[in-house]
């Protein structure tokens, strides 16, 4: 997640979730003769390691609710035929019966992630092992999959320029565009997708009050971000 002193910002929140019980889900289908175990699942939304508070007016991270997050349990290997899907976390039973084996549990913000959004999109997955007669507890940690980008114009900028065109690009076919028509642009949540993006480029062409044209291009890397996850790779995620 990224914040640049163009400035651009990336903000996240955190919350833990619970589920409700449905007795008919406590054990798998009676016709399944494989050894059985149980799973207790929860989902969390994690903030960047350096993030402790939000700016005035921002939503408090602790208020992020994931009760509507869909949850999928997909078996692997010998239990690849097992798949359980829940439209909402709140509809998932507190204990789920499953054949012994290894599963991948996934969860995410409701809906599909888009290139540009007006809100953060969280997603995560976790491997889970079910053992015979044992209840396994697993928590899926969802991280922000898009980045919060917001441009703020300083007083000196507005005092010196009468018009401008600015783009923020990541090498894809899409770009975020700004001009003097909106002096307080809203934040954009930008999804970099599966491409290995290491650099964001900001291009600006502005006209001064005296009629001169100024052009500039700046590049920003993940290392420039003030807010991000404590990760080792150089790719924007």
mmCIF file of C-alpha atoms in Angstrom:
data_model
loop_
_atom_site.group_PDB
_atom_site.id
_atom_site.type_symbol
_atom_site.label_atom_id
_atom_site.label_comp_id
_atom_site.label_asym_id
_atom_site.label_seq_id
_atom_site.Cartn_x
_atom_site.Cartn_y
_atom_site.Cartn_z
ATOM 1 C CA UNK A 1 0.000 0.000 0.000
ATOM 2 C CA UNK A 2 1.420 3.382 -0.865
ATOM 3 C CA UNK A 3 1.506 7.008 0.161
ATOM 4 C CA UNK A 4 3.484 9.506 -1.834
ATOM 5 C CA UNK A 5 4.139 13.074 -1.091
ATOM 6 C CA UNK A 6 2.645 14.073 -4.355
ATOM 7 C CA UNK A 7 0.998 13.081 -1.973
ATOM 8 C CA UNK A 8 -0.569 9.677 -2.549
ATOM 9 C CA UNK A 9 -1.904 7.557 0.321
ATOM 10 C CA UNK A 10 -2.767 3.964 1.207
ATOM 11 C CA UNK A 11 -4.880 3.148 4.236
ATOM 12 C CA UNK A 12 -6.180 -0.105 5.680
ATOM 13 C CA UNK A 13 -8.260 -1.363 8.560
ATOM 14 C CA UNK A 14 -8.454 -4.380 10.830
ATOM 15 C CA UNK A 15 -11.269 -6.409 12.322
ATOM 16 C CA UNK A 16 -11.957 -9.921 13.512
ATOM 17 C CA UNK A 17 -15.077 -11.818 12.656
ATOM 18 C CA UNK A 18 -17.330 -14.482 14.050
ATOM 19 C CA UNK A 19 -19.797 -16.958 12.598
ATOM 20 C CA UNK A 20 -23.118 -18.516 13.524
ATOM 21 C CA UNK A 21 -23.911 -22.193 13.955
ATOM 22 C CA UNK A 22 -25.871 -24.430 11.605
ATOM 23 C CA UNK A 23 -26.153 -27.904 13.115
ATOM 24 C CA UNK A 24 -26.570 -29.722 9.838
ATOM 25 C CA UNK A 25 -23.061 -28.559 8.839
ATOM 26 C CA UNK A 26 -21.247 -29.909 11.917
ATOM 27 C CA UNK A 27 -20.292 -33.071 10.083
ATOM 28 C CA UNK A 28 -20.022 -33.942 6.396
ATOM 29 C CA UNK A 29 -22.561 -35.974 4.470
ATOM 30 C CA UNK A 30 -23.318 -39.238 6.268
ATOM 31 C CA UNK A 31 -22.735 -41.087 2.970
ATOM 32 C CA UNK A 32 -19.091 -39.968 2.968
ATOM 33 C CA UNK A 33 -17.208 -42.846 4.629
ATOM 34 C CA UNK A 34 -13.912 -40.989 4.918
ATOM 35 C CA UNK A 35 -12.572 -40.100 8.375
ATOM 36 C CA UNK A 36 -13.975 -36.810 9.576
ATOM 37 C CA UNK A 37 -12.813 -33.732 11.451
ATOM 38 C CA UNK A 38 -14.170 -30.251 12.061
ATOM 39 C CA UNK A 39 -13.178 -26.683 11.242
ATOM 40 C CA UNK A 40 -13.761 -23.427 13.077
ATOM 41 C CA UNK A 41 -13.111 -20.457 10.790
ATOM 42 C CA UNK A 42 -12.668 -16.721 11.262
ATOM 43 C CA UNK A 43 -11.650 -13.887 8.950
ATOM 44 C CA UNK A 44 -9.549 -10.801 9.702
ATOM 45 C CA UNK A 45 -8.702 -7.646 7.761
ATOM 46 C CA UNK A 46 -5.129 -6.526 8.372
ATOM 47 C CA UNK A 47 -3.721 -2.987 8.218
ATOM 48 C CA UNK A 48 -0.158 -2.040 7.168
ATOM 49 C CA UNK A 49 2.485 -2.647 9.818
ATOM 50 C CA UNK A 50 3.158 1.064 10.373
ATOM 51 C CA UNK A 51 -0.471 2.156 10.390
ATOM 52 C CA UNK A 52 -1.937 2.986 13.796
ATOM 53 C CA UNK A 53 -4.463 5.775 13.119
ATOM 54 C CA UNK A 54 -6.371 7.327 10.251
ATOM 55 C CA UNK A 55 -6.566 10.943 9.271
ATOM 56 C CA UNK A 56 -9.405 13.058 10.611
ATOM 57 C CA UNK A 57 -12.592 12.188 8.771
ATOM 58 C CA UNK A 58 -11.375 8.753 7.640
ATOM 59 C CA UNK A 59 -13.199 5.563 8.614
ATOM 60 C CA UNK A 60 -11.690 3.986 11.708
ATOM 61 C CA UNK A 61 -9.930 0.681 10.796
ATOM 62 C CA UNK A 62 -11.669 -1.102 13.680
ATOM 63 C CA UNK A 63 -15.036 -0.324 12.070
ATOM 64 C CA UNK A 64 -14.354 -2.407 8.946
ATOM 65 C CA UNK A 65 -16.980 -5.143 8.947
ATOM 66 C CA UNK A 66 -16.556 -8.447 7.161
ATOM 67 C CA UNK A 67 -19.788 -10.178 8.148
ATOM 68 C CA UNK A 68 -20.825 -10.050 4.477
ATOM 69 C CA UNK A 69 -17.558 -11.495 3.145
ATOM 70 C CA UNK A 70 -18.084 -14.708 1.138
ATOM 71 C CA UNK A 71 -16.074 -17.759 2.249
ATOM 72 C CA UNK A 72 -14.991 -20.726 0.115
ATOM 73 C CA UNK A 73 -13.451 -23.974 1.361
ATOM 74 C CA UNK A 74 -11.785 -25.938 -1.436
ATOM 75 C CA UNK A 75 -10.226 -29.342 -0.854
ATOM 76 C CA UNK A 76 -6.895 -30.339 -2.404
ATOM 77 C CA UNK A 77 -5.361 -33.708 -3.252
ATOM 78 C CA UNK A 78 -7.501 -36.609 -2.029
ATOM 79 C CA UNK A 79 -10.306 -34.259 -0.954
ATOM 80 C CA UNK A 80 -10.327 -32.097 -4.089
ATOM 81 C CA UNK A 81 -13.938 -33.163 -4.639
ATOM 82 C CA UNK A 82 -14.989 -31.233 -1.521
ATOM 83 C CA UNK A 83 -16.027 -27.612 -1.941
ATOM 84 C CA UNK A 84 -18.147 -25.539 0.406
ATOM 85 C CA UNK A 85 -19.241 -21.983 -0.369
ATOM 86 C CA UNK A 86 -20.944 -19.479 1.903
ATOM 87 C CA UNK A 87 -22.369 -16.251 0.517
ATOM 88 C CA UNK A 88 -21.686 -14.453 3.802
ATOM 89 C CA UNK A 89 -19.469 -15.120 6.780
ATOM 90 C CA UNK A 90 -22.469 -14.500 9.016
ATOM 91 C CA UNK A 91 -24.243 -17.454 7.355
ATOM 92 C CA UNK A 92 -21.379 -19.871 7.976
ATOM 93 C CA UNK A 93 -21.795 -22.376 10.851
ATOM 94 C CA UNK A 94 -19.477 -22.134 13.843
ATOM 95 C CA UNK A 95 -18.200 -25.655 13.141
ATOM 96 C CA UNK A 96 -17.986 -27.356 9.760
ATOM 97 C CA UNK A 97 -17.566 -31.109 9.311
ATOM 98 C CA UNK A 98 -15.022 -32.124 6.666
ATOM 99 C CA UNK A 99 -13.201 -35.286 5.542
ATOM 100 C CA UNK A 100 -9.584 -35.528 6.710
ATOM 101 C CA UNK A 101 -7.281 -33.693 4.327
ATOM 102 C CA UNK A 102 -5.883 -30.323 3.261
ATOM 103 C CA UNK A 103 -8.060 -27.379 2.223
ATOM 104 C CA UNK A 104 -7.629 -23.807 1.006
ATOM 105 C CA UNK A 105 -9.953 -21.290 2.652
ATOM 106 C CA UNK A 106 -10.499 -17.993 0.826
ATOM 107 C CA UNK A 107 -12.456 -14.845 1.623
ATOM 108 C CA UNK A 108 -12.747 -11.346 0.207
ATOM 109 C CA UNK A 109 -14.733 -8.148 0.014
ATOM 110 C CA UNK A 110 -18.166 -8.856 -1.542
ATOM 111 C CA UNK A 111 -18.175 -8.543 -5.336
ATOM 112 C CA UNK A 112 -15.328 -8.494 -7.843
ATOM 113 C CA UNK A 113 -12.274 -6.290 -7.708
ATOM 114 C CA UNK A 114 -12.068 -3.635 -10.446
ATOM 115 C CA UNK A 115 -9.194 -1.588 -11.814
ATOM 116 C CA UNK A 116 -10.560 1.568 -10.199
ATOM 117 C CA UNK A 117 -12.803 1.561 -7.135
ATOM 118 C CA UNK A 118 -14.061 4.047 -4.575
ATOM 119 C CA UNK A 119 -13.328 1.753 -1.626
ATOM 120 C CA UNK A 120 -10.636 -0.709 -0.563
ATOM 121 C CA UNK A 121 -10.909 -4.355 -1.579
ATOM 122 C CA UNK A 122 -9.592 -6.998 0.806
ATOM 123 C CA UNK A 123 -8.824 -10.644 0.033
ATOM 124 C CA UNK A 124 -6.873 -13.522 1.513
ATOM 125 C CA UNK A 125 -6.462 -17.278 1.706
ATOM 126 C CA UNK A 126 -5.139 -19.829 4.192
ATOM 127 C CA UNK A 127 -4.263 -23.503 4.018
ATOM 128 C CA UNK A 128 -6.094 -25.651 6.554
ATOM 129 C CA UNK A 129 -5.457 -29.254 7.615
ATOM 130 C CA UNK A 130 -8.322 -31.366 8.952
ATOM 131 C CA UNK A 131 -7.431 -34.311 11.206
ATOM 132 C CA UNK A 132 -9.629 -37.169 12.373
ATOM 133 C CA UNK A 133 -11.801 -36.308 15.347
ATOM 134 C CA UNK A 134 -10.108 -32.935 15.870
ATOM 135 C CA UNK A 135 -11.540 -29.425 15.524
ATOM 136 C CA UNK A 136 -9.051 -27.231 13.616
ATOM 137 C CA UNK A 137 -9.140 -23.473 14.122
ATOM 138 C CA UNK A 138 -8.145 -21.370 11.099
ATOM 139 C CA UNK A 139 -8.124 -17.612 10.542
ATOM 140 C CA UNK A 140 -7.979 -16.126 7.047
ATOM 141 C CA UNK A 141 -6.152 -12.789 6.974
ATOM 142 C CA UNK A 142 -7.379 -10.472 4.215
ATOM 143 C CA UNK A 143 -5.055 -7.742 2.985
ATOM 144 C CA UNK A 144 -5.839 -4.792 0.768
ATOM 145 C CA UNK A 145 -5.488 -5.816 -2.883
ATOM 146 C CA UNK A 146 -5.797 -2.311 -4.300
ATOM 147 C CA UNK A 147 -3.948 0.893 -3.376
ATOM 148 C CA UNK A 148 -5.362 4.154 -2.126
ATOM 149 C CA UNK A 149 -4.196 7.036 -4.323
ATOM 150 C CA UNK A 150 -5.139 10.636 -3.627
ATOM 151 C CA UNK A 151 -3.759 13.879 -5.017
ATOM 152 C CA UNK A 152 -3.707 16.973 -2.837
ATOM 153 C CA UNK A 153 -2.643 20.357 -4.227
ATOM 154 C CA UNK A 154 -0.563 22.612 -2.016
ATOM 155 C CA UNK A 155 -1.260 26.331 -1.739
ATOM 156 C CA UNK A 156 1.933 27.215 -3.618
ATOM 157 C CA UNK A 157 0.875 25.000 -6.515
ATOM 158 C CA UNK A 158 -2.539 26.625 -6.824
ATOM 159 C CA UNK A 159 -1.027 30.104 -6.530
ATOM 160 C CA UNK A 160 1.399 29.519 -9.404
ATOM 161 C CA UNK A 161 -0.623 27.516 -11.916
ATOM 162 C CA UNK A 162 -3.918 28.322 -13.614
ATOM 163 C CA UNK A 163 -4.474 25.007 -15.405
ATOM 164 C CA UNK A 164 -2.936 21.546 -15.554
ATOM 165 C CA UNK A 165 -3.341 17.965 -16.717
ATOM 166 C CA UNK A 166 -1.916 15.147 -14.628
ATOM 167 C CA UNK A 167 -1.888 11.377 -15.112
ATOM 168 C CA UNK A 168 -0.836 8.549 -12.835
ATOM 169 C CA UNK A 169 0.172 5.423 -14.756
ATOM 170 C CA UNK A 170 1.295 1.899 -13.907
ATOM 171 C CA UNK A 171 2.185 0.664 -17.403
ATOM 172 C CA UNK A 172 -1.281 -0.716 -18.197
ATOM 173 C CA UNK A 173 -3.789 0.704 -20.670
ATOM 174 C CA UNK A 174 -5.525 2.639 -17.906
ATOM 175 C CA UNK A 175 -4.447 5.795 -16.132
ATOM 176 C CA UNK A 176 -5.877 8.125 -13.506
ATOM 177 C CA UNK A 177 -6.339 11.657 -14.878
ATOM 178 C CA UNK A 178 -6.616 14.971 -13.009
ATOM 179 C CA UNK A 179 -7.030 18.617 -13.980
ATOM 180 C CA UNK A 180 -7.787 22.024 -12.475
ATOM 181 C CA UNK A 181 -11.511 21.240 -12.728
ATOM 182 C CA UNK A 182 -11.382 19.406 -9.397
ATOM 183 C CA UNK A 183 -9.196 20.923 -6.699
ATOM 184 C CA UNK A 184 -10.158 18.275 -4.129
ATOM 185 C CA UNK A 185 -10.217 14.952 -5.985
ATOM 186 C CA UNK A 186 -11.523 11.956 -4.083
ATOM 187 C CA UNK A 187 -9.285 9.015 -3.336
ATOM 188 C CA UNK A 188 -9.050 6.294 -5.984
ATOM 189 C CA UNK A 189 -8.441 2.662 -5.072
ATOM 190 C CA UNK A 190 -6.227 1.343 -7.839
ATOM 191 C CA UNK A 191 -5.747 -2.375 -8.602
ATOM 192 C CA UNK A 192 -2.436 -3.348 -10.173
ATOM 193 C CA UNK A 193 -3.634 -6.850 -11.016
ATOM 194 C CA UNK A 194 -1.236 -9.717 -11.627
ATOM 195 C CA UNK A 195 1.306 -7.637 -13.521
ATOM 196 C CA UNK A 196 4.641 -7.108 -11.777
ATOM 197 C CA UNK A 197 4.464 -3.339 -11.252
ATOM 198 C CA UNK A 198 7.542 -1.851 -9.593
ATOM 199 C CA UNK A 199 7.130 1.799 -10.644
ATOM 200 C CA UNK A 200 4.283 4.327 -10.770
ATOM 201 C CA UNK A 201 4.784 7.291 -13.087
ATOM 202 C CA UNK A 202 3.219 10.707 -12.527
ATOM 203 C CA UNK A 203 3.143 13.053 -15.535
ATOM 204 C CA UNK A 204 2.058 16.679 -15.291
ATOM 205 C CA UNK A 205 1.762 19.523 -17.759
ATOM 206 C CA UNK A 206 0.770 22.855 -16.211
ATOM 207 C CA UNK A 207 0.387 26.481 -17.268
ATOM 208 C CA UNK A 208 1.640 29.249 -15.007
ATOM 209 C CA UNK A 209 -0.144 32.535 -14.384
ATOM 210 C CA UNK A 210 2.327 34.209 -16.733
ATOM 211 C CA UNK A 211 1.406 31.811 -19.554
ATOM 212 C CA UNK A 212 4.456 29.546 -19.420
ATOM 213 C CA UNK A 213 4.058 25.781 -19.797
ATOM 214 C CA UNK A 214 5.835 23.446 -17.405
ATOM 215 C CA UNK A 215 6.111 19.684 -17.880
ATOM 216 C CA UNK A 216 7.465 17.139 -15.453
ATOM 217 C CA UNK A 217 7.509 13.375 -14.962
ATOM 218 C CA UNK A 218 8.265 11.607 -11.698
ATOM 219 C CA UNK A 219 8.566 7.941 -10.813
ATOM 220 C CA UNK A 220 7.736 6.326 -7.492
ATOM 221 C CA UNK A 221 8.629 2.885 -6.187
ATOM 222 C CA UNK A 222 7.158 0.794 -3.411
ATOM 223 C CA UNK A 223 10.072 1.790 -1.181
ATOM 224 C CA UNK A 224 8.825 5.409 -1.365
ATOM 225 C CA UNK A 225 5.535 4.500 0.295
ATOM 226 C CA UNK A 226 4.966 5.770 3.813
ATOM 227 C CA UNK A 227 2.268 3.156 4.455
ATOM 228 C CA UNK A 228 2.584 -0.441 3.295
ATOM 229 C CA UNK A 229 2.670 -4.014 4.506
ATOM 230 C CA UNK A 230 5.908 -5.314 5.977
ATOM 231 C CA UNK A 231 6.831 -7.289 2.871
ATOM 232 C CA UNK A 232 10.138 -8.053 1.192
ATOM 233 C CA UNK A 233 9.219 -7.853 -2.503
ATOM 234 C CA UNK A 234 9.417 -4.711 -4.653
ATOM 235 C CA UNK A 235 6.047 -5.122 -6.393
ATOM 236 C CA UNK A 236 2.993 -2.987 -5.773
ATOM 237 C CA UNK A 237 0.219 -5.263 -4.478
#
